[in-house]
mmCIF file of C-alpha atoms and ligand atoms in Angstrom:
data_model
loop_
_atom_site.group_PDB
_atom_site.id
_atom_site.type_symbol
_atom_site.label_atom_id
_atom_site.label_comp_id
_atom_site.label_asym_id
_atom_site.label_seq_id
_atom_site.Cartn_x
_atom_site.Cartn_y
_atom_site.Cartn_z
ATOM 1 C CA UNK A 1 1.337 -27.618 26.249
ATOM 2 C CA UNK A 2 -2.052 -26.832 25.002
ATOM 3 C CA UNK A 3 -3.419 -26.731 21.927
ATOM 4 C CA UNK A 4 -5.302 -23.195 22.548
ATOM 5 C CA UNK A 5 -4.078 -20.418 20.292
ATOM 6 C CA UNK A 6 -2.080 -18.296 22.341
ATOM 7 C CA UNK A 7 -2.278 -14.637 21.044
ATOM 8 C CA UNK A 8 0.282 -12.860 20.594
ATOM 9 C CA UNK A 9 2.022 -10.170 23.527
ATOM 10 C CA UNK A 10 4.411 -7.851 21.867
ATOM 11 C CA UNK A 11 4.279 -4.524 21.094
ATOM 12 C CA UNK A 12 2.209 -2.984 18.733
ATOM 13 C CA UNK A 13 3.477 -2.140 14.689
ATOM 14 C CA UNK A 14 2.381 -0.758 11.687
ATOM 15 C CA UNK A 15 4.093 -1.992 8.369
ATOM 16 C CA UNK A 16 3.203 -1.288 4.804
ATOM 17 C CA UNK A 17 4.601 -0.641 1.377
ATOM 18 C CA UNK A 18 3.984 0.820 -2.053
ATOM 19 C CA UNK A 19 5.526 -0.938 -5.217
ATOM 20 C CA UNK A 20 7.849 1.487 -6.895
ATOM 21 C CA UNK A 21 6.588 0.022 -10.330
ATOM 22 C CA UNK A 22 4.932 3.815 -11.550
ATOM 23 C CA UNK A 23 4.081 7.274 -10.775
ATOM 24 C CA UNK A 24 1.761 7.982 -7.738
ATOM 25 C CA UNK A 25 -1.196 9.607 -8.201
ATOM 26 C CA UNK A 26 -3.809 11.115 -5.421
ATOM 27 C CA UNK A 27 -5.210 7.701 -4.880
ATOM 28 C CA UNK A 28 -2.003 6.282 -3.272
ATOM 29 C CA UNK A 29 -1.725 9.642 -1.349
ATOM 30 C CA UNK A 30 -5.511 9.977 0.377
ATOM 31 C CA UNK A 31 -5.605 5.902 0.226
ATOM 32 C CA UNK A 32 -2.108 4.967 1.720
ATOM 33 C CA UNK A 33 0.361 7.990 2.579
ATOM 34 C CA UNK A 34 -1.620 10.380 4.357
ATOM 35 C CA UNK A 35 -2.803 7.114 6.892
ATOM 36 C CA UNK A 36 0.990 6.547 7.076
ATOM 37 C CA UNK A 37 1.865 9.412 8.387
ATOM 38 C CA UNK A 38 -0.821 9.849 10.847
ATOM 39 C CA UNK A 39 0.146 5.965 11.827
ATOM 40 C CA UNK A 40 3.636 7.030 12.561
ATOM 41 C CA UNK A 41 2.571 8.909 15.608
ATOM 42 C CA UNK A 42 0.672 6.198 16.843
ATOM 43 C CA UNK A 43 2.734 2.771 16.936
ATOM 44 C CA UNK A 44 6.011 1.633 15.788
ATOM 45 C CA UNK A 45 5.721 2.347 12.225
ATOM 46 C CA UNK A 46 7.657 0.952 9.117
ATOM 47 C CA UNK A 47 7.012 1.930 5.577
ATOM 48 C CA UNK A 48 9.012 0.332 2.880
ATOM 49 C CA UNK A 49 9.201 0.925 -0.883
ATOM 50 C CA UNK A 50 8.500 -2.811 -2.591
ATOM 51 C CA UNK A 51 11.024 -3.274 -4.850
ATOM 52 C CA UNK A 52 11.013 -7.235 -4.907
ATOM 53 C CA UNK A 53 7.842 -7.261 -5.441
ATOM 54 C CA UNK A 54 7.977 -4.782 -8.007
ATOM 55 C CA UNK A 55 10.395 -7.329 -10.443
ATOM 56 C CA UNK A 56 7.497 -10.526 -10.515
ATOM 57 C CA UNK A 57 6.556 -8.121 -13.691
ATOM 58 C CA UNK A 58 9.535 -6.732 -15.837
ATOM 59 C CA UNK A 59 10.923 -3.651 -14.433
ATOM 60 C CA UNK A 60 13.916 -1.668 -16.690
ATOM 61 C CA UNK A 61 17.252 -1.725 -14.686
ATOM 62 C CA UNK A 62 18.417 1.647 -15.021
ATOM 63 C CA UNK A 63 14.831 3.093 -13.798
ATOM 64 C CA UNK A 64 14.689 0.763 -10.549
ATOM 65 C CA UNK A 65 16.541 3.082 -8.287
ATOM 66 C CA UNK A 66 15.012 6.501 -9.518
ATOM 67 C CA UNK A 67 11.188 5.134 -8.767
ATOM 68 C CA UNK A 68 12.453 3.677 -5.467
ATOM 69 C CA UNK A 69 13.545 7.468 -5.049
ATOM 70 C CA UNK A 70 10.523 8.335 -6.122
ATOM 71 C CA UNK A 71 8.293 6.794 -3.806
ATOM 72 C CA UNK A 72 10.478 8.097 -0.521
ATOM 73 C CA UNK A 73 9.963 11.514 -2.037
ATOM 74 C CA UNK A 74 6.394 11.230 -1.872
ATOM 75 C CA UNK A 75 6.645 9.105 1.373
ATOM 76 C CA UNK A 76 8.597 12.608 3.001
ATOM 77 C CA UNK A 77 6.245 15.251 1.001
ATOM 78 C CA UNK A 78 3.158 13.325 2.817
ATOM 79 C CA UNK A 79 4.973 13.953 5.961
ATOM 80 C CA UNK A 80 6.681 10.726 7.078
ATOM 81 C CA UNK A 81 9.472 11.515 9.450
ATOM 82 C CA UNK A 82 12.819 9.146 8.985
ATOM 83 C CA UNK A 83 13.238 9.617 12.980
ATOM 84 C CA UNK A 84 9.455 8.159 13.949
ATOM 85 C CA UNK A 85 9.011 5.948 10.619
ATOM 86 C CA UNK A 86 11.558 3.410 9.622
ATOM 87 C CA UNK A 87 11.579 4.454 5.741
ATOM 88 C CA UNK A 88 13.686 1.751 3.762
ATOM 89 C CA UNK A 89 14.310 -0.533 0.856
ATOM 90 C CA UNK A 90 12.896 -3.628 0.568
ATOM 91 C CA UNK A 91 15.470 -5.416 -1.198
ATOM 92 C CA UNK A 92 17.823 -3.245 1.530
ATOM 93 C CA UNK A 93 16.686 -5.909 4.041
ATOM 94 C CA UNK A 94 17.703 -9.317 3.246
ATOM 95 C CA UNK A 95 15.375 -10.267 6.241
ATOM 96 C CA UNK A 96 12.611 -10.338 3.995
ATOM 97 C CA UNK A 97 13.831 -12.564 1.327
ATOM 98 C CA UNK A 98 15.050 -14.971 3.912
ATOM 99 C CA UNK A 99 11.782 -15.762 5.651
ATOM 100 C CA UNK A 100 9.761 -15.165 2.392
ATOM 101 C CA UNK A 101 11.546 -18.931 1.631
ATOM 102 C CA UNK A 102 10.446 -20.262 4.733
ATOM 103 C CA UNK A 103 6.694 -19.147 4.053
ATOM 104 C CA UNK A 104 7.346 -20.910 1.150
ATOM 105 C CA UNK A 105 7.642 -23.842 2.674
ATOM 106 C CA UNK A 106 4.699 -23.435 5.071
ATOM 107 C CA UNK A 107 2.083 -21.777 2.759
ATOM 108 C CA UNK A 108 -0.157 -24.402 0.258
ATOM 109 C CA UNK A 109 -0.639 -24.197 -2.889
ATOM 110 C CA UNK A 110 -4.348 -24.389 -2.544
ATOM 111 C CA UNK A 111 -4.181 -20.942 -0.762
ATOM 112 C CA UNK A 112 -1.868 -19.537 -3.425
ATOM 113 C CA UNK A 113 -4.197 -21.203 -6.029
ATOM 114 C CA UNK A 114 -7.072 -18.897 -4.659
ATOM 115 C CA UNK A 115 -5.348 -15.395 -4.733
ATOM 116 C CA UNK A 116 -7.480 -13.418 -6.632
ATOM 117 C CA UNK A 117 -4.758 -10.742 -7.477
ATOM 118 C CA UNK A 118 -2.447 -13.341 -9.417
ATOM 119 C CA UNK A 119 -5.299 -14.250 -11.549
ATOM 120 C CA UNK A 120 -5.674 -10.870 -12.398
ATOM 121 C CA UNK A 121 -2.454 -9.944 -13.282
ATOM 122 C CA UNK A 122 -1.351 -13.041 -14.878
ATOM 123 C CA UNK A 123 -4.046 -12.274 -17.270
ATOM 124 C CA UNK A 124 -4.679 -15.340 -20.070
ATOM 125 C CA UNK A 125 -0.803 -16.775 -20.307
ATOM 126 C CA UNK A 126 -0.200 -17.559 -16.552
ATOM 127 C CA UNK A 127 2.408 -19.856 -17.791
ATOM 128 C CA UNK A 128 4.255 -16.924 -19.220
ATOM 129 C CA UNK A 129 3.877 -15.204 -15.610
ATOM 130 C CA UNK A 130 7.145 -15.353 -13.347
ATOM 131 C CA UNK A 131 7.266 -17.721 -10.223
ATOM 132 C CA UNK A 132 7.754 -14.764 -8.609
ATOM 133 C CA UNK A 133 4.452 -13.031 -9.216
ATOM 134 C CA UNK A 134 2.564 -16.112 -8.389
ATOM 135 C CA UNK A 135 4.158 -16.054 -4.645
ATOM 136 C CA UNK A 136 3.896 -12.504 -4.477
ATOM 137 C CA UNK A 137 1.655 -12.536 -1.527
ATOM 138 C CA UNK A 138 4.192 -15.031 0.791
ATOM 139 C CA UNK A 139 6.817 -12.240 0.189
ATOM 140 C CA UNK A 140 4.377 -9.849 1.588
ATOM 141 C CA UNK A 141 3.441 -12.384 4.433
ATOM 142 C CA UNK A 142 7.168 -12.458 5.225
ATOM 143 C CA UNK A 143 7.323 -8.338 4.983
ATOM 144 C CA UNK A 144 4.713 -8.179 7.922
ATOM 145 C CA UNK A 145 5.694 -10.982 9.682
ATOM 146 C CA UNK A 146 9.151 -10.262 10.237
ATOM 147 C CA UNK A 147 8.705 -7.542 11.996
ATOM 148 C CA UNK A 148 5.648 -8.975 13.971
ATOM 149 C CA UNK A 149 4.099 -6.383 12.503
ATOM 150 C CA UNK A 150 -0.100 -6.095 13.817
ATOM 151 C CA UNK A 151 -1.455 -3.810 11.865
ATOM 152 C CA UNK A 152 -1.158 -3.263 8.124
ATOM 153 C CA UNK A 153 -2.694 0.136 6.232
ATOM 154 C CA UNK A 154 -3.730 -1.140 2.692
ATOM 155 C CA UNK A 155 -6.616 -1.273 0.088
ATOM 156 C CA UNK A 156 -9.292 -3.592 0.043
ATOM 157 C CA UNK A 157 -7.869 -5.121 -3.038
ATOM 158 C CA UNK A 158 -5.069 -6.171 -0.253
ATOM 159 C CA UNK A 159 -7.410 -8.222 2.234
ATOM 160 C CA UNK A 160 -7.229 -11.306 0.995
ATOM 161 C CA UNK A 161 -3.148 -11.199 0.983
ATOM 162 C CA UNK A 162 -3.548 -9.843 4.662
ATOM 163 C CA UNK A 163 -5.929 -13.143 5.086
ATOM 164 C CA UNK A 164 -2.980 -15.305 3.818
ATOM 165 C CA UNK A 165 -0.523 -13.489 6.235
ATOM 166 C CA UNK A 166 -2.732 -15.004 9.230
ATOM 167 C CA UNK A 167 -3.104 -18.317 7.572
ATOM 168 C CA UNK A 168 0.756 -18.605 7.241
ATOM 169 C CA UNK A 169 1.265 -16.966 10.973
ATOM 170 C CA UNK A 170 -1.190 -19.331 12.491
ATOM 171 C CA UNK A 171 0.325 -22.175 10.462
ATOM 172 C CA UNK A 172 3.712 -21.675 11.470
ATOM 173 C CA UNK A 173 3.025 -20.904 15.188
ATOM 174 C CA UNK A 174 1.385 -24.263 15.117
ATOM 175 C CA UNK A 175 3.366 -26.421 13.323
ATOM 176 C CA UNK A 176 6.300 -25.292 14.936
ATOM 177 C CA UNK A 177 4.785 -25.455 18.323
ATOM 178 C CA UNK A 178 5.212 -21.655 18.828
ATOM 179 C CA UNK A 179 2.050 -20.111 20.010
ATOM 180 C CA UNK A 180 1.996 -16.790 20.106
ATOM 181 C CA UNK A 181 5.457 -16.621 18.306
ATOM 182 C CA UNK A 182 4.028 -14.594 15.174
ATOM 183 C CA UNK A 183 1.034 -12.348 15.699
ATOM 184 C CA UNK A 184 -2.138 -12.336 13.707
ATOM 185 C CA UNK A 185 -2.269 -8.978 11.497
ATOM 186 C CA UNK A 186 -4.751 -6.987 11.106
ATOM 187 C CA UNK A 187 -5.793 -5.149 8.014
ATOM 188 C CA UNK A 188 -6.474 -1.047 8.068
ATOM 189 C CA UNK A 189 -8.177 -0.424 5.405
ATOM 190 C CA UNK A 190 -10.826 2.219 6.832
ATOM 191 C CA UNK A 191 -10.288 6.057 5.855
ATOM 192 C CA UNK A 192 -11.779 9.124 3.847
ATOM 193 C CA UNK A 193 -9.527 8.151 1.047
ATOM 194 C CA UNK A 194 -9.783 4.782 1.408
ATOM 195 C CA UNK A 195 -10.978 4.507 -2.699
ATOM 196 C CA UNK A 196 -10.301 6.926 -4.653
ATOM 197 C CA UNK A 197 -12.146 5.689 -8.445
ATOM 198 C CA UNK A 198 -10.773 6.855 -11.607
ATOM 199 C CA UNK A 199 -11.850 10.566 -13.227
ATOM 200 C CA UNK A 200 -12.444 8.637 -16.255
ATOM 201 C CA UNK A 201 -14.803 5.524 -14.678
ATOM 202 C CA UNK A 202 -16.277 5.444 -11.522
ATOM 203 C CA UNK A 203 -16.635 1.797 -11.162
ATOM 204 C CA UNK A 204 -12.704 1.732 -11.635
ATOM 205 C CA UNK A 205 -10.099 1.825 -9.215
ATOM 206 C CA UNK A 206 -7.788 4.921 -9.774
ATOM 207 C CA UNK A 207 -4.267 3.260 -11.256
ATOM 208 C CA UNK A 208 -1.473 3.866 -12.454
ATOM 209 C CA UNK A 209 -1.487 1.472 -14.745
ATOM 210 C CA UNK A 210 -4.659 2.987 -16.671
ATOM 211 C CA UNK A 211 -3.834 3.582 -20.265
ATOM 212 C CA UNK A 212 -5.197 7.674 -19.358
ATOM 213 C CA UNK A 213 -3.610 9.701 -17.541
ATOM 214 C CA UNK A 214 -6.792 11.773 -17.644
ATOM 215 C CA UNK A 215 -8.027 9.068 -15.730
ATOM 216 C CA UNK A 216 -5.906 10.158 -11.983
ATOM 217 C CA UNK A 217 -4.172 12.972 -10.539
ATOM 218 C CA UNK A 218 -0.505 11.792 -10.187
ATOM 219 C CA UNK A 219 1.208 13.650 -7.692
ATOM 220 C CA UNK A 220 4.029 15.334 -9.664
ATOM 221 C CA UNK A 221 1.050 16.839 -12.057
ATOM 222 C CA UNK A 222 1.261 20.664 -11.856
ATOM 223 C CA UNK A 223 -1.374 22.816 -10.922
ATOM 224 C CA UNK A 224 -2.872 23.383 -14.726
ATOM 225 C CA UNK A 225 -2.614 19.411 -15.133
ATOM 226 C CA UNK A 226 -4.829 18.936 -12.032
ATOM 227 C CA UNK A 227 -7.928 21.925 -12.513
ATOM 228 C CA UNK A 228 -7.514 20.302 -16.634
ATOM 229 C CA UNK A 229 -8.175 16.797 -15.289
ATOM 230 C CA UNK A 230 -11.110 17.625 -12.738
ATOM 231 C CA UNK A 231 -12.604 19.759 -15.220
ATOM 232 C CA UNK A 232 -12.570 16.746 -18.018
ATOM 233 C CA UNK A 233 -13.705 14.294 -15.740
ATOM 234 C CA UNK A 234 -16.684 12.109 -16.171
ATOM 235 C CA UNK A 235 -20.022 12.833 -14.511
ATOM 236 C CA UNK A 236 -23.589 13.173 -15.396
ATOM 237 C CA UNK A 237 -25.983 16.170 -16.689
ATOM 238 C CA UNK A 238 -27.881 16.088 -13.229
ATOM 239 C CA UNK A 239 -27.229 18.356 -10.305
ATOM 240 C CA UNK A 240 -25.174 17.258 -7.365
ATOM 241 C CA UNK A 241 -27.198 14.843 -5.241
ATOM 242 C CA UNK A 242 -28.496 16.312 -1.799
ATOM 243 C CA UNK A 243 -28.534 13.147 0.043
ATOM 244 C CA UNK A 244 -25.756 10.162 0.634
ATOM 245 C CA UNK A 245 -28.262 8.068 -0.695
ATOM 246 C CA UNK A 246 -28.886 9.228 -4.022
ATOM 247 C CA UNK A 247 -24.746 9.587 -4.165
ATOM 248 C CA UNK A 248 -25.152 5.588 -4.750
ATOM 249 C CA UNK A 249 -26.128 5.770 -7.838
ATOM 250 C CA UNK A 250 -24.119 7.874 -9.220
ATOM 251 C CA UNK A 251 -20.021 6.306 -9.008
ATOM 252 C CA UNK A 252 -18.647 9.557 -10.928
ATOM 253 C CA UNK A 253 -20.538 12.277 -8.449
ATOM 254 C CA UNK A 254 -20.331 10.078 -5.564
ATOM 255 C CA UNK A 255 -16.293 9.622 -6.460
ATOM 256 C CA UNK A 256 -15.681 13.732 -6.930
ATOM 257 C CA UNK A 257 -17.583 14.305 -3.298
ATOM 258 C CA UNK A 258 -15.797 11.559 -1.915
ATOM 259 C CA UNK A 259 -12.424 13.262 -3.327
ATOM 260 C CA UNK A 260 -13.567 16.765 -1.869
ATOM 261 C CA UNK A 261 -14.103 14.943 1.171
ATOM 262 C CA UNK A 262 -10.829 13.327 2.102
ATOM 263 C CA UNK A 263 -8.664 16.792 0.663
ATOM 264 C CA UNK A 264 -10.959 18.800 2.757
ATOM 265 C CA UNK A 265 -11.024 16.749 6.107
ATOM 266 C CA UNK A 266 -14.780 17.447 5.430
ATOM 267 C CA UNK A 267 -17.517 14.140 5.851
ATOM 268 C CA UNK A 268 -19.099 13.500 2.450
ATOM 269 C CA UNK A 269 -22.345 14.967 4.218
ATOM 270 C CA UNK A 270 -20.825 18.243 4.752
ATOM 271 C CA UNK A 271 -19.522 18.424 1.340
ATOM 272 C CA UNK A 272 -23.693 17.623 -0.257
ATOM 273 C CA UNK A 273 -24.830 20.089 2.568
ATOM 274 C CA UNK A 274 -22.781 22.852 0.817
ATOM 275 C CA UNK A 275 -22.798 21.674 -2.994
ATOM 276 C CA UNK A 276 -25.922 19.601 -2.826
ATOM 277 C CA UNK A 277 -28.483 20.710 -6.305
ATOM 278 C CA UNK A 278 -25.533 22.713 -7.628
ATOM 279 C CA UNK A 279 -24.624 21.471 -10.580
ATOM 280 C CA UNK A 280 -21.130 20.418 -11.900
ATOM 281 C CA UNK A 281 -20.495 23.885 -12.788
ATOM 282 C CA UNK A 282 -20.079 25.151 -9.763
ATOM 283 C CA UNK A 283 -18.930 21.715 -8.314
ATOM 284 C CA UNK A 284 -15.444 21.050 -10.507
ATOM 285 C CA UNK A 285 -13.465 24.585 -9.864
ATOM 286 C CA UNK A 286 -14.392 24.339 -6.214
ATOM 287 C CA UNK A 287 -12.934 21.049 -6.418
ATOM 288 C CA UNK A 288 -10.048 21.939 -8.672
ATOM 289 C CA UNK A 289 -9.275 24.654 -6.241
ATOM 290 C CA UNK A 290 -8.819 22.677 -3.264
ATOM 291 C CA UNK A 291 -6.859 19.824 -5.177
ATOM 292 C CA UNK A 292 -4.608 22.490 -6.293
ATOM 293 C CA UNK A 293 -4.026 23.710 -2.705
ATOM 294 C CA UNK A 294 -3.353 20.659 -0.879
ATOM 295 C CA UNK A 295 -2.056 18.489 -3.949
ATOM 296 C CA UNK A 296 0.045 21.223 -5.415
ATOM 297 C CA UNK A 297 2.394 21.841 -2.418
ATOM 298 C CA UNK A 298 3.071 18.052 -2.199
ATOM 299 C CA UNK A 299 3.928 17.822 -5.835
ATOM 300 C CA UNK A 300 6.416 20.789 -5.179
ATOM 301 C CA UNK A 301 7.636 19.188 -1.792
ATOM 302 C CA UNK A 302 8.754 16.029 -3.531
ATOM 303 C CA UNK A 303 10.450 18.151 -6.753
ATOM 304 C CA UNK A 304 12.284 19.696 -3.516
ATOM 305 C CA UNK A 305 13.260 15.722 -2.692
ATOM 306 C CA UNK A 306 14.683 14.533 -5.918
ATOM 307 C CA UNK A 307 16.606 17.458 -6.647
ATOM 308 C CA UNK A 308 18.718 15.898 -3.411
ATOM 309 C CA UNK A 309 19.027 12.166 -4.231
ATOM 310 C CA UNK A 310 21.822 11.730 -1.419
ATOM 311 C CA UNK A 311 19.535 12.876 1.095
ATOM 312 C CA UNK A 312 16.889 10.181 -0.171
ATOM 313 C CA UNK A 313 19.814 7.794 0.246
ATOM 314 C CA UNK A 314 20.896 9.143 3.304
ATOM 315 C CA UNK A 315 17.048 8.681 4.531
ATOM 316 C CA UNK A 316 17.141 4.546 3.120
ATOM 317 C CA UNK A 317 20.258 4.004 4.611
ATOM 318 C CA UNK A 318 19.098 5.062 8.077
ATOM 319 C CA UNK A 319 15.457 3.497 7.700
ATOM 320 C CA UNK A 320 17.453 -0.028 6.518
ATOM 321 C CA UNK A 321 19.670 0.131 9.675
ATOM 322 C CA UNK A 322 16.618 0.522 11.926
ATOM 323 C CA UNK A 323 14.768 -2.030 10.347
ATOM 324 C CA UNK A 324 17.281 -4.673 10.237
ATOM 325 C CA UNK A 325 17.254 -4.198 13.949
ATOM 326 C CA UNK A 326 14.220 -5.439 14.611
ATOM 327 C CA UNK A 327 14.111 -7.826 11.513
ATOM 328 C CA UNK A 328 17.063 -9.565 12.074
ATOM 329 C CA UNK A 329 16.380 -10.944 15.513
ATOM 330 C CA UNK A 330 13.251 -12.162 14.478
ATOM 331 C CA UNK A 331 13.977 -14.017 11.939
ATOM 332 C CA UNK A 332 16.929 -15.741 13.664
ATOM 333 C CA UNK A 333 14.763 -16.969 16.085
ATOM 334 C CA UNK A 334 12.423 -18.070 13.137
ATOM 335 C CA UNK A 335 14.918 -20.410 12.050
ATOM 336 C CA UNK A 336 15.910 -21.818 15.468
ATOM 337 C CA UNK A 337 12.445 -22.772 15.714
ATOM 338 C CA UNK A 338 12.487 -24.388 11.851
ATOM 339 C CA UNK A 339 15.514 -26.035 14.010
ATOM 340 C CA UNK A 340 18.454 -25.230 10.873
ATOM 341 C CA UNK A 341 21.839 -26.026 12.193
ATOM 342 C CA UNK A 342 23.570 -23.368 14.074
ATOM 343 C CA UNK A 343 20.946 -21.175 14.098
HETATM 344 N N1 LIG B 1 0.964 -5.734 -2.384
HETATM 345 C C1 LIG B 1 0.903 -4.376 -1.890
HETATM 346 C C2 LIG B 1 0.161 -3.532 -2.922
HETATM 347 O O1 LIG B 1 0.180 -3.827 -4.085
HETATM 348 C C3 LIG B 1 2.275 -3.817 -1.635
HETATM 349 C C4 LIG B 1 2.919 -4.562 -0.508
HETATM 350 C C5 LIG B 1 3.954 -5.427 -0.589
HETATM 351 C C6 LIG B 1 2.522 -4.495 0.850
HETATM 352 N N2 LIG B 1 4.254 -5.911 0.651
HETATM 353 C C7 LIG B 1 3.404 -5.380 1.545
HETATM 354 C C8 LIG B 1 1.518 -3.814 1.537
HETATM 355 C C9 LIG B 1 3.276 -5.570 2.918
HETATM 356 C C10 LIG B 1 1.416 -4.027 2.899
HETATM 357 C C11 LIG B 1 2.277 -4.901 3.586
HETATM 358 O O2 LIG B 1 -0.412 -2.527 -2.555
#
């Protein structure tokens, strides 16, 4: 055998997930749904809610299930189809789990000791953190990886976990003198929504975990809530800027044309050809207008989706079936390579 990397010759997938740990809000929809759904038409897709990931930080029993719930209603009010999409659980998919332990066992603690999204959230007490949150990004490793999944939709703020996915897929085809056996994801992370900033900050990520709510448009905001939110946020005395360059300076404007953008289907130079020396004036209700159109229907869609919880269920049952079928063969083969007895 040689040592050359042999890359990987199965079929294409798309996997990602959204952590059912708070309401969405537009950014998750232009940033992450919307790209799902067009994904779905283009590869084997499978979009999970991240429900073991969401417990590395306390999550209230009784509210677990409901915001899993809630998620898959936004997932079907984007458009994703439970007969082209695999739609499921995490924690429905023992799978996961399973291989996540393996990774354990293959990634370093060096890598882990890099991850910049643990320091981050384990703030000044990372003592006080859970073990869980600090090997956070092996579980998502294992997500991807046992489905052989290639290509990954997610936020910049993701890459570096993506970057650990390889390093434990190229690690473990190696060690266990498997080339090829895992593939080496790639990271989507291009788009028109691809960051949406918060109304309140423009150098800040839109989040759900922002003290303001004035601060994003969460998807189950009615239509007053939205035009009242565009209207109060930030931005600066000056007239819109006419060129993409001048847009740079200016995080609040450039965020609000970037929004326009993505809801429209319009390029942020089409947007400053039309607005471009108006001021803000005219700028917000255009805006609020077309958030209301397109964000209003989706927010009505998903109140359509909850008021049927067993048809939610009946949609996770279906999407944990399908994934298990493809999840469960790989990872047996994962552990007849680790070489476990019987396996
Ligand atoms: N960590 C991701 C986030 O916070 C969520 C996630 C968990 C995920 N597992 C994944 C995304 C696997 C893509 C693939 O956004």
């Amino acid at each position: 055998m040689t040592d050359a990397p042999i890359s990987y010759a199965g079929p294409e997938r798309v996997l990602s997930g959204v952590q059912c740990s708070g309401a969405l809000h537009l950014g998750n929809y232009l940033g992450a749904l919307v790209k799902f759904a067009r994904l779905q038409h283009e590869k084997q897709t499978f979009i999970f809610v991240a429900d073991l990931h969401a417990i590395t930080v306390w999550q209230e029993p009784e509210k677990l299930a409901s915001q899993t719930r809630e998620i898959v209603a936004a997932y079907l009010a984007a458009g994703l189809d439970p007969m082209k999409a695999a739609i499921f659980a995490q924690s429905s998919v023992r799978e996961h789990a399973e291989l996540a332990w393996i990774f354990n066992c293959v990634a370093r603690l060096g890598w882990l000791d890099r991850m910049t999204q643990f320091k981050e959230k384990s703030g000044q007490h990372k003592e006080r953190s859970s073990v869980g949150l600090y090997t956070y990004p092996v579980l998502q490793a294992a997500d991807i990886l046992v489905y052989k999944a290639t290509h990954v939709p997610v936020g910049e703020d993701q890459k570096q976990h993506l970057e650990l996915t390889r390093d434990i897929a190229a690690k473990f085809n190696n060690d266990f003198k498997a080339p090829g056996f895992f593939p080496l994801p790639e990271p989507l992370t291009q788009g028109p929504g691809a960051r949406v900033m918060s109304l309140r900050d423009g150098s800040a990520k839109m989040s759900k975990s922002d003290p303001s709510d004035n601060s994003r448009i969460n998807l189950l905001d009615d239509a007053d809530a939205i035009a009242s939110k565009i209207r109060k946020a930030k931005t600066d005395p000056e007239p819109l800027s006419e060129t993409l360059e001048d847009l740079k300076t200016r995080p609040e404007a450039d965020n609000l044309v970037g929004i326009y953008a993505a809801l429209s289907g319009l390029s942020k130079e089409q947007v400053l050809a039309e607005f471009g020396g108006k001021g803000f004036g005219t700028f917000k209700p255009a805006l609020a207008d077309l958030a209301v159109s397109v964000m209003g229907p989706i927010g009505d869609r998903m109140r359509g989706f909850l008021d049927d919880p067993g048809e939610i269920d009946a949609v996770l049952a279906k999407g944990a079936a399908d994934a298990r079928n493809v999840a469960a063969p790989v990872l047996d083969e994962t552990k007849k390579l680790v070489g476990f007895w019987r396996a």
